[in-house]
Amino acid sequence: MTLYERMAKSDRGARHLASARLRYEVLRKLHMALEASGLTQSALAEALKVRKSAVNQTLRGDGNLRIKTLAEYLQALGYELEVRLVEAGEPRRAVLEDRDVRLAAIEFSDRETSPADSVTPVEAERTESIHVLRGNGSERDLLVEMAIQPVGAEQQEYTIEGRIHVVDKEPLPAEFQPLKRPEVV
């Protein structure tokens, strides 16, 4: 049993893990916003009219970061944070299962229909696929996961999401088969 699993067994440990995950995600998003904005810590401090040491302390995660402070920092960087509710332990399960995090059902309770009821015909045409592209003379292959979805009822436009993984040729997981006839999309 891992340390994580032992901690998650107790209420106190589960609360600490939830706190740590939230803190990590908030700080990660704050650092992403700082990097994407192109601002330095000094420039951010100047924009917020605070000391550079205060910005540095916030970015290190020292102390108790208030929601108001987080919102002010993100706004100064040109961003906002969207918060989604997920079931306890869902982020870790999603990582272990190599999938996206699933939203909690309660996220949809203020709607008249459930997420399944609100799927439009266009959304229903989403195509998901996994392909293995064999590298000639290489010890590695590319594993390509793709999801293609039409957008717009009248236009021939598509959104394409995907990930590419470099994997060892042997052994390849049984569920991943190379394309016999590669398709061009």
Short mmCIF file of C-alpha atoms in Angstrom, two decimals, residues 20-115:
data_model
loop_
_atom_site.label_atom_id
_atom_site.label_comp_id
_atom_site.label_asym_id
_atom_site.label_seq_id
_atom_site.Cartn_x
_atom_site.Cartn_y
_atom_site.Cartn_z
CA ALA A 20 -2.57 19.70 -1.05
CA ARG A 21 -4.14 18.91 -4.45
CA LEU A 22 -6.10 22.17 -4.49
CA ARG A 23 -3.08 24.20 -3.38
CA TYR A 24 -0.91 22.56 -6.04
CA GLU A 25 -3.44 23.19 -8.83
CA VAL A 26 -4.04 26.82 -7.83
CA LEU A 27 -0.31 27.57 -7.66
CA ARG A 28 0.29 25.74 -10.94
CA LYS A 29 -2.36 27.85 -12.66
CA LEU A 30 -0.93 31.03 -11.13
CA HIS A 31 2.56 30.17 -12.42
CA MET A 32 1.14 29.31 -15.85
CA ALA A 33 -0.60 32.71 -15.98
CA LEU A 34 2.59 34.51 -14.93
CA GLU A 35 4.64 32.75 -17.60
CA ALA A 36 2.02 33.28 -20.31
CA SER A 37 1.65 36.96 -19.44
CA GLY A 38 5.33 37.63 -20.00
CA LEU A 39 5.45 39.74 -16.83
CA THR A 40 8.23 39.47 -14.28
CA GLN A 41 7.53 39.19 -10.57
CA SER A 42 8.70 42.80 -10.24
CA ALA A 43 6.29 44.00 -12.93
CA LEU A 44 3.44 42.06 -11.32
CA ALA A 45 4.27 43.59 -7.94
CA GLU A 46 4.22 47.04 -9.51
CA ALA A 47 0.87 46.39 -11.20
CA LEU A 48 -0.62 45.18 -7.90
CA LYS A 49 1.06 47.95 -5.89
CA VAL A 50 2.64 45.45 -3.49
CA ARG A 51 6.23 44.54 -2.61
CA LYS A 52 8.07 42.06 -4.83
CA SER A 53 8.64 39.93 -1.72
CA ALA A 54 4.85 39.65 -1.30
CA VAL A 55 4.52 38.40 -4.90
CA ASN A 56 7.38 35.96 -4.36
CA GLN A 57 5.78 34.69 -1.14
CA THR A 58 2.45 34.17 -2.90
CA LEU A 59 4.04 32.34 -5.83
CA ARG A 60 5.93 30.05 -3.42
CA GLY A 61 2.65 29.18 -1.72
CA ASP A 62 3.75 30.51 1.65
CA GLY A 63 0.98 31.46 3.98
CA ASN A 64 -2.74 31.37 3.42
CA LEU A 65 -3.61 32.52 -0.10
CA ARG A 66 -6.94 34.33 -0.05
CA ILE A 67 -9.38 33.97 -2.91
CA LYS A 68 -9.44 37.76 -3.29
CA THR A 69 -5.64 37.84 -3.61
CA LEU A 70 -5.67 35.03 -6.17
CA ALA A 71 -8.32 36.83 -8.23
CA GLU A 72 -6.34 40.10 -8.11
CA TYR A 73 -3.12 38.38 -9.21
CA LEU A 74 -4.81 36.55 -12.07
CA GLN A 75 -6.64 39.69 -13.22
CA ALA A 76 -3.35 41.64 -13.25
CA LEU A 77 -1.89 38.86 -15.41
CA GLY A 78 -4.89 38.97 -17.76
CA TYR A 79 -6.57 35.77 -16.62
CA GLU A 80 -9.39 34.37 -14.53
CA LEU A 81 -9.71 30.95 -12.96
CA GLU A 82 -12.65 28.67 -13.68
CA VAL A 83 -13.49 26.30 -10.84
CA ARG A 84 -15.04 22.89 -11.45
CA LEU A 85 -16.43 20.54 -8.85
CA VAL A 86 -15.28 16.90 -8.98
CA GLU A 87 -15.80 13.99 -6.62
CA ALA A 88 -13.16 13.47 -3.95
CA GLY A 89 -10.27 11.42 -5.31
CA GLU A 90 -11.36 11.87 -8.96
CA PRO A 91 -8.22 13.77 -10.08
CA ARG A 92 -5.96 10.97 -8.88
CA ARG A 93 -8.17 8.25 -10.40
CA ALA A 94 -8.13 10.12 -13.72
CA VAL A 95 -4.32 10.29 -13.70
CA LEU A 96 -3.99 6.60 -12.80
CA GLU A 97 -6.48 5.65 -15.52
CA ASP A 98 -4.93 8.08 -18.06
CA ARG A 99 -8.18 9.90 -18.79
CA ASP A 100 -9.74 13.32 -18.34
CA VAL A 101 -11.18 14.32 -14.97
CA ARG A 102 -14.95 13.79 -14.80
CA LEU A 103 -17.10 16.59 -13.40
CA ALA A 104 -19.30 15.85 -10.42
CA ALA A 105 -22.96 15.27 -11.26
CA ILE A 106 -23.90 18.18 -9.00
CA GLU A 107 -22.22 20.54 -11.51
CA PHE A 108 -25.22 19.94 -13.75
CA SER A 109 -27.96 20.17 -11.09
CA ASP A 110 -28.86 23.76 -11.96
CA ARG A 111 -29.71 22.76 -15.53
CA GLU A 112 -33.08 21.40 -16.59
CA THR A 113 -31.42 18.49 -18.37
CA SER A 114 -28.54 16.21 -17.54
CA PRO A 115 -25.32 16.35 -19.59
#
